[in-house]
């Protein structure tokens, strides 16, 4: 595994998650483009309802790598567990998640800064553990899964979510065709450590896998301006100085080299539902 993969490089986490605006900009550009695929937090809630023995009487739910708290808030609102705790390594995102929660008074949700390799809960404390789009930031995702197993109560449920290795491939093709990064299609996938193809196996090392669902999400970007908003937040490419993080300059460069056109792209989203090892017969 490459030590230079930006999603696995500890030195680049501040650039990725040091300001809530990058993640918000990325999510907004993607959500505006989305043409198919269920909202991921709703799917997580549905999976817990379908697979937990008593989804209407949940105790503690932990949302690992919670980012701005989108899934934590949906879990709190829809499943009404006794408490939801969102855990994330990035202080700026925790702050943003807390602000969002304040707009929903009375929800039993709190946010903690921490590392998902060391969960701040006693063994067997959690009825639900969610890890959405975050295990691919660990070079040791099996260690996180082992911690999840430790944290789950008997009968407790883990919902792990990730993307396919070649998600947004059409974006790579556009970046290469525009000459922004001629090697765009050769870079290692950002999701290499925990992706649609290995997530169930990673989970099965410590947990009992109950269900695996793959769902294709598709996106239609209006044109260069819209694509550039997303590209500006993508650390995958080797861009000329001044382009990364600069949607205006990226859009101008795309216009210079390619006629404006909509871009359709896809991402495979994979959900693994698993039970604590303690629940094994
Ligand atoms: C792509 S975001 C996903 C956010 C959210 N789960 C969602 O589905 O929108 C990945 C998150 O994982 C967090 N993260 C990365 N490494 C982490 C670690 N070792 N411990 C806790 N959180 C981590 C990042 O700070 C970031 O907020």
GROMACS .gro file of C-alpha atoms and ligand atoms in nm:
model
  308
    1UNK     CA    1   0.000   0.000   0.000
    2UNK     CA    2   0.140   0.339  -0.094
    3UNK     CA    3   0.246   0.560   0.195
    4UNK     CA    4   0.177   0.860  -0.024
    5UNK     CA    5  -0.192   0.794  -0.081
    6UNK     CA    6  -0.342   1.127   0.034
    7UNK     CA    7  -0.627   0.957   0.223
    8UNK     CA    8  -0.374   0.754   0.424
    9UNK     CA    9  -0.112   1.022   0.479
   10UNK     CA   10  -0.139   1.160   0.836
   11UNK     CA   11   0.040   1.476   0.722
   12UNK     CA   12  -0.247   1.556   0.484
   13UNK     CA   13  -0.541   1.510   0.724
   14UNK     CA   14  -0.535   1.876   0.832
   15UNK     CA   15  -0.556   1.981   0.467
   16UNK     CA   16  -0.850   1.742   0.416
   17UNK     CA   17  -1.043   1.803   0.736
   18UNK     CA   18  -0.886   2.111   0.898
   19UNK     CA   19  -1.175   2.331   0.785
   20UNK     CA   20  -1.537   2.225   0.769
   21UNK     CA   21  -1.577   2.422   0.446
   22UNK     CA   22  -1.380   2.172   0.231
   23UNK     CA   23  -1.597   1.875   0.331
   24UNK     CA   24  -1.914   2.087   0.304
   25UNK     CA   25  -1.812   2.213  -0.043
   26UNK     CA   26  -1.735   1.861  -0.161
   27UNK     CA   27  -2.061   1.719  -0.024
   28UNK     CA   28  -2.267   2.009  -0.166
   29UNK     CA   29  -2.117   1.975  -0.515
   30UNK     CA   30  -2.181   1.599  -0.508
   31UNK     CA   31  -2.532   1.623  -0.365
   32UNK     CA   32  -2.635   1.880  -0.629
   33UNK     CA   33  -2.515   1.640  -0.896
   34UNK     CA   34  -2.679   1.330  -0.753
   35UNK     CA   35  -2.936   1.164  -0.979
   36UNK     CA   36  -2.967   0.820  -0.822
   37UNK     CA   37  -2.889   0.646  -0.495
   38UNK     CA   38  -3.061   0.669  -0.158
   39UNK     CA   39  -2.931   0.917   0.102
   40UNK     CA   40  -2.668   0.718   0.291
   41UNK     CA   41  -2.780   0.819   0.645
   42UNK     CA   42  -3.134   0.699   0.562
   43UNK     CA   43  -2.998   0.366   0.437
   44UNK     CA   44  -2.798   0.325   0.760
   45UNK     CA   45  -3.116   0.384   0.962
   46UNK     CA   46  -3.306   0.132   0.748
   47UNK     CA   47  -3.035  -0.131   0.793
   48UNK     CA   48  -3.042  -0.092   1.172
   49UNK     CA   49  -3.424  -0.119   1.169
   50UNK     CA   50  -3.404  -0.436   0.959
   51UNK     CA   51  -3.122  -0.613   1.139
   52UNK     CA   52  -3.128  -0.508   1.506
   53UNK     CA   53  -3.338  -0.723   1.738
   54UNK     CA   54  -3.492  -0.422   1.916
   55UNK     CA   55  -3.437  -0.110   1.706
   56UNK     CA   56  -3.697   0.082   1.905
   57UNK     CA   57  -3.505   0.043   2.233
   58UNK     CA   58  -3.147   0.127   2.149
   59UNK     CA   59  -2.898   0.247   2.408
   60UNK     CA   60  -2.573   0.404   2.288
   61UNK     CA   61  -2.504   0.457   1.917
   62UNK     CA   62  -2.152   0.557   1.815
   63UNK     CA   63  -2.080   0.726   1.481
   64UNK     CA   64  -1.710   0.690   1.396
   65UNK     CA   65  -1.542   0.944   1.168
   66UNK     CA   66  -1.866   1.139   1.198
   67UNK     CA   67  -1.738   1.445   1.013
   68UNK     CA   68  -2.000   1.721   1.026
   69UNK     CA   69  -2.237   1.483   1.203
   70UNK     CA   70  -2.485   1.419   0.922
   71UNK     CA   71  -2.530   1.047   1.000
   72UNK     CA   72  -2.516   1.104   1.376
   73UNK     CA   73  -2.805   1.351   1.356
   74UNK     CA   74  -3.014   1.129   1.130
   75UNK     CA   75  -2.958   0.828   1.358
   76UNK     CA   76  -3.056   1.040   1.660
   77UNK     CA   77  -3.370   1.174   1.492
   78UNK     CA   78  -3.490   0.856   1.327
   79UNK     CA   79  -3.388   0.577   1.564
   80UNK     CA   80  -3.417   0.772   1.890
   81UNK     CA   81  -3.149   0.576   2.080
   82UNK     CA   82  -3.082   0.680   2.438
   83UNK     CA   83  -2.767   0.863   2.322
   84UNK     CA   84  -2.566   0.917   2.004
   85UNK     CA   85  -2.197   1.002   2.024
   86UNK     CA   86  -2.016   1.118   1.712
   87UNK     CA   87  -1.638   1.071   1.719
   88UNK     CA   88  -1.398   1.238   1.480
   89UNK     CA   89  -1.029   1.320   1.469
   90UNK     CA   90  -1.081   1.668   1.322
   91UNK     CA   91  -1.161   1.944   1.575
   92UNK     CA   92  -1.306   2.175   1.307
   93UNK     CA   93  -1.560   1.911   1.204
   94UNK     CA   94  -1.654   1.833   1.565
   95UNK     CA   95  -1.721   2.203   1.617
   96UNK     CA   96  -1.937   2.215   1.304
   97UNK     CA   97  -2.127   1.901   1.411
   98UNK     CA   98  -2.195   2.056   1.754
   99UNK     CA   99  -2.330   2.372   1.590
  100UNK     CA  100  -2.563   2.167   1.371
  101UNK     CA  101  -2.685   1.973   1.676
  102UNK     CA  102  -2.759   2.297   1.861
  103UNK     CA  103  -3.014   2.380   1.593
  104UNK     CA  104  -3.199   2.060   1.692
  105UNK     CA  105  -3.249   2.111   2.066
  106UNK     CA  106  -3.338   1.813   2.281
  107UNK     CA  107  -3.162   1.554   2.066
  108UNK     CA  108  -2.944   1.332   2.288
  109UNK     CA  109  -2.635   1.369   2.069
  110UNK     CA  110  -2.284   1.477   2.155
  111UNK     CA  111  -1.958   1.498   1.964
  112UNK     CA  112  -1.609   1.404   2.079
  113UNK     CA  113  -1.268   1.448   1.928
  114UNK     CA  114  -1.082   1.118   1.919
  115UNK     CA  115  -0.917   0.844   1.719
  116UNK     CA  116  -1.134   0.555   1.600
  117UNK     CA  117  -0.847   0.313   1.669
  118UNK     CA  118  -0.915   0.367   2.043
  119UNK     CA  119  -1.285   0.399   2.116
  120UNK     CA  120  -1.360   0.591   2.434
  121UNK     CA  121  -1.622   0.346   2.561
  122UNK     CA  122  -1.615   0.039   2.787
  123UNK     CA  123  -1.640  -0.306   2.629
  124UNK     CA  124  -1.994  -0.396   2.529
  125UNK     CA  125  -2.127  -0.040   2.565
  126UNK     CA  126  -2.279   0.016   2.220
  127UNK     CA  127  -2.596  -0.108   2.055
  128UNK     CA  128  -2.495   0.047   1.723
  129UNK     CA  129  -2.163   0.152   1.574
  130UNK     CA  130  -2.161   0.332   1.239
  131UNK     CA  131  -1.841   0.389   1.038
  132UNK     CA  132  -1.932   0.567   0.715
  133UNK     CA  133  -1.673   0.669   0.458
  134UNK     CA  134  -1.392   0.682   0.712
  135UNK     CA  135  -1.220   0.342   0.741
  136UNK     CA  136  -1.028   0.422   0.421
  137UNK     CA  137  -0.836   0.680   0.623
  138UNK     CA  138  -0.673   0.403   0.828
  139UNK     CA  139  -0.376   0.193   0.723
  140UNK     CA  140  -0.506  -0.059   0.982
  141UNK     CA  141  -0.881  -0.077   0.930
  142UNK     CA  142  -0.881  -0.428   1.085
  143UNK     CA  143  -0.771  -0.267   1.413
  144UNK     CA  144  -1.070  -0.031   1.398
  145UNK     CA  145  -1.300  -0.326   1.331
  146UNK     CA  146  -1.153  -0.509   1.633
  147UNK     CA  147  -1.228  -0.200   1.844
  148UNK     CA  148  -1.583  -0.194   1.708
  149UNK     CA  149  -1.620  -0.558   1.811
  150UNK     CA  150  -1.497  -0.472   2.161
  151UNK     CA  151  -1.739  -0.178   2.186
  152UNK     CA  152  -2.049  -0.364   2.069
  153UNK     CA  153  -2.295  -0.512   2.316
  154UNK     CA  154  -2.408  -0.870   2.248
  155UNK     CA  155  -2.657  -0.839   1.963
  156UNK     CA  156  -2.515  -0.495   1.884
  157UNK     CA  157  -2.487  -0.394   1.522
  158UNK     CA  158  -2.210  -0.236   1.316
  159UNK     CA  159  -2.291  -0.061   0.989
  160UNK     CA  160  -1.977   0.000   0.782
  161UNK     CA  161  -1.996   0.203   0.462
  162UNK     CA  162  -1.744   0.264   0.188
  163UNK     CA  163  -1.705   0.323  -0.186
  164UNK     CA  164  -1.584   0.119  -0.480
  165UNK     CA  165  -1.223   0.149  -0.591
  166UNK     CA  166  -1.309   0.302  -0.925
  167UNK     CA  167  -1.571   0.548  -0.803
  168UNK     CA  168  -1.578   0.872  -1.007
  169UNK     CA  169  -1.359   0.717  -1.280
  170UNK     CA  170  -1.514   0.952  -1.537
  171UNK     CA  171  -1.374   1.241  -1.333
  172UNK     CA  172  -1.023   1.094  -1.370
  173UNK     CA  173  -1.079   1.065  -1.745
  174UNK     CA  174  -1.183   1.430  -1.769
  175UNK     CA  175  -0.883   1.547  -1.565
  176UNK     CA  176  -0.650   1.349  -1.792
  177UNK     CA  177  -0.823   1.463  -2.114
  178UNK     CA  178  -0.796   1.828  -2.008
  179UNK     CA  179  -0.424   1.780  -1.940
  180UNK     CA  180  -0.475   1.891  -1.577
  181UNK     CA  181  -0.298   1.573  -1.466
  182UNK     CA  182  -0.210   1.341  -1.757
  183UNK     CA  183  -0.163   1.053  -1.509
  184UNK     CA  184  -0.502   1.105  -1.345
  185UNK     CA  185  -0.622   0.757  -1.437
  186UNK     CA  186  -0.312   0.584  -1.300
  187UNK     CA  187  -0.324   0.711  -0.941
  188UNK     CA  188  -0.404   0.463  -0.665
  189UNK     CA  189  -0.767   0.478  -0.554
  190UNK     CA  190  -0.827   0.695  -0.248
  191UNK     CA  191  -1.032   0.409  -0.103
  192UNK     CA  192  -0.760   0.143  -0.128
  193UNK     CA  193  -0.752   0.042   0.240
  194UNK     CA  194  -1.128  -0.016   0.284
  195UNK     CA  195  -1.336  -0.039  -0.031
  196UNK     CA  196  -1.640  -0.216  -0.172
  197UNK     CA  197  -1.430  -0.519  -0.263
  198UNK     CA  198  -1.264  -0.583   0.074
  199UNK     CA  199  -1.496  -0.431   0.337
  200UNK     CA  200  -1.689  -0.750   0.414
  201UNK     CA  201  -1.363  -0.946   0.454
  202UNK     CA  202  -1.221  -0.677   0.682
  203UNK     CA  203  -1.535  -0.691   0.895
  204UNK     CA  204  -1.536  -1.072   0.908
  205UNK     CA  205  -1.196  -1.085   1.081
  206UNK     CA  206  -1.362  -0.977   1.409
  207UNK     CA  207  -1.735  -0.956   1.346
  208UNK     CA  208  -2.010  -1.176   1.211
  209UNK     CA  209  -2.124  -1.031   0.880
  210UNK     CA  210  -2.504  -1.036   0.847
  211UNK     CA  211  -2.559  -0.851   0.520
  212UNK     CA  212  -2.371  -0.680   0.239
  213UNK     CA  213  -2.546  -0.434   0.008
  214UNK     CA  214  -2.399  -0.259  -0.293
  215UNK     CA  215  -2.577   0.040  -0.441
  216UNK     CA  216  -2.473   0.237  -0.745
  217UNK     CA  217  -2.497   0.613  -0.702
  218UNK     CA  218  -2.488   0.830  -1.011
  219UNK     CA  219  -2.413   1.195  -1.053
  220UNK     CA  220  -2.466   1.443  -1.335
  221UNK     CA  221  -2.251   1.755  -1.309
  222UNK     CA  222  -2.388   2.053  -1.509
  223UNK     CA  223  -2.057   2.142  -1.671
  224UNK     CA  224  -1.704   2.263  -1.599
  225UNK     CA  225  -1.801   2.508  -1.321
  226UNK     CA  226  -1.982   2.237  -1.127
  227UNK     CA  227  -1.710   1.974  -1.187
  228UNK     CA  228  -1.444   2.224  -1.076
  229UNK     CA  229  -1.621   2.277  -0.741
  230UNK     CA  230  -1.577   1.907  -0.669
  231UNK     CA  231  -1.230   1.874  -0.822
  232UNK     CA  232  -1.102   2.162  -0.610
  233UNK     CA  233  -1.154   1.944  -0.302
  234UNK     CA  234  -1.001   1.626  -0.447
  235UNK     CA  235  -0.646   1.552  -0.327
  236UNK     CA  236  -0.599   1.265  -0.573
  237UNK     CA  237  -0.444   1.456  -0.861
  238UNK     CA  238  -0.106   1.617  -0.925
  239UNK     CA  239  -0.223   1.958  -1.039
  240UNK     CA  240  -0.019   2.259  -1.141
  241UNK     CA  241   0.047   2.500  -0.852
  242UNK     CA  242  -0.251   2.722  -0.773
  243UNK     CA  243  -0.517   2.481  -0.898
  244UNK     CA  244  -0.583   2.252  -0.598
  245UNK     CA  245  -0.843   2.419  -0.378
  246UNK     CA  246  -0.915   2.683  -0.643
  247UNK     CA  247  -1.243   2.604  -0.820
  248UNK     CA  248  -1.232   2.922  -1.031
  249UNK     CA  249  -0.886   2.849  -1.171
  250UNK     CA  250  -0.977   2.483  -1.232
  251UNK     CA  251  -1.293   2.581  -1.422
  252UNK     CA  252  -1.095   2.832  -1.631
  253UNK     CA  253  -0.838   2.564  -1.719
  254UNK     CA  254  -1.110   2.313  -1.811
  255UNK     CA  255  -1.275   2.575  -2.037
  256UNK     CA  256  -0.939   2.645  -2.202
  257UNK     CA  257  -0.879   2.282  -2.303
  258UNK     CA  258  -1.221   2.117  -2.339
  259UNK     CA  259  -1.562   2.232  -2.465
  260UNK     CA  260  -1.804   2.271  -2.175
  261UNK     CA  261  -2.030   1.969  -2.131
  262UNK     CA  262  -2.218   1.787  -1.857
  263UNK     CA  263  -2.033   1.502  -1.687
  264UNK     CA  264  -2.202   1.187  -1.565
  265UNK     CA  265  -2.012   0.973  -1.316
  266UNK     CA  266  -2.079   0.684  -1.080
  267UNK     CA  267  -1.979   0.559  -0.739
  268UNK     CA  268  -2.048   0.220  -0.588
  269UNK     CA  269  -2.154   0.253  -0.224
  270UNK     CA  270  -2.121  -0.059  -0.010
  271UNK     CA  271  -2.287  -0.125   0.324
  272UNK     CA  272  -2.175  -0.408   0.551
  273UNK     CA  273  -2.398  -0.495   0.845
  274UNK     CA  274  -2.227  -0.702   1.111
  275UNK     CA  275  -2.288  -0.827   1.457
  276UNK     CA  276  -2.056  -0.832   1.753
  277UNK     CA  277  -1.838  -1.141   1.797
  278UNK     CA  278  -2.017  -1.185   2.131
  279UNK     CA  279  -2.338  -1.244   1.938
  280UNK     CA  280  -2.194  -1.546   1.759
  281UNK     CA  281  -2.347  -1.877   1.841
  282LIG     C1  282  -1.515   1.152   0.430
  282LIG     S1  283  -1.536   1.199   0.597
  282LIG     C2  284  -1.685   1.112   0.635
  282LIG     C3  285  -1.775   1.185   0.728
  282LIG     C4  286  -1.909   1.117   0.762
  282LIG     N1  287  -1.894   0.988   0.824
  282LIG     C5  288  -1.996   1.104   0.640
  282LIG     O1  289  -2.041   0.995   0.609
  282LIG     O2  290  -2.022   1.206   0.575
  282LIG     C6  291  -1.413   1.104   0.682
  282LIG     C7  292  -1.399   1.144   0.829
  282LIG     O3  293  -1.313   1.051   0.896
  282LIG     C8  294  -1.240   1.125   0.994
  282LIG     N2  295  -1.123   1.049   1.037
  282LIG     C9  296  -1.012   1.019   0.964
  282LIG     N3  297  -0.925   0.949   1.040
  282LIG    C10  298  -0.982   0.935   1.163
  282LIG    C11  299  -0.941   0.872   1.285
  282LIG     N4  300  -0.823   0.809   1.296
  282LIG     N5  301  -1.025   0.877   1.390
  282LIG    C12  302  -1.145   0.940   1.381
  282LIG     N6  303  -1.187   1.003   1.269
  282LIG    C13  304  -1.108   1.000   1.161
  282LIG    C14  305  -1.208   1.255   0.923
  282LIG     O4  306  -1.171   1.357   1.012
  282LIG    C15  307  -1.338   1.282   0.848
  282LIG     O5  308  -1.427   1.360   0.922
   0.00000   0.00000   0.00000
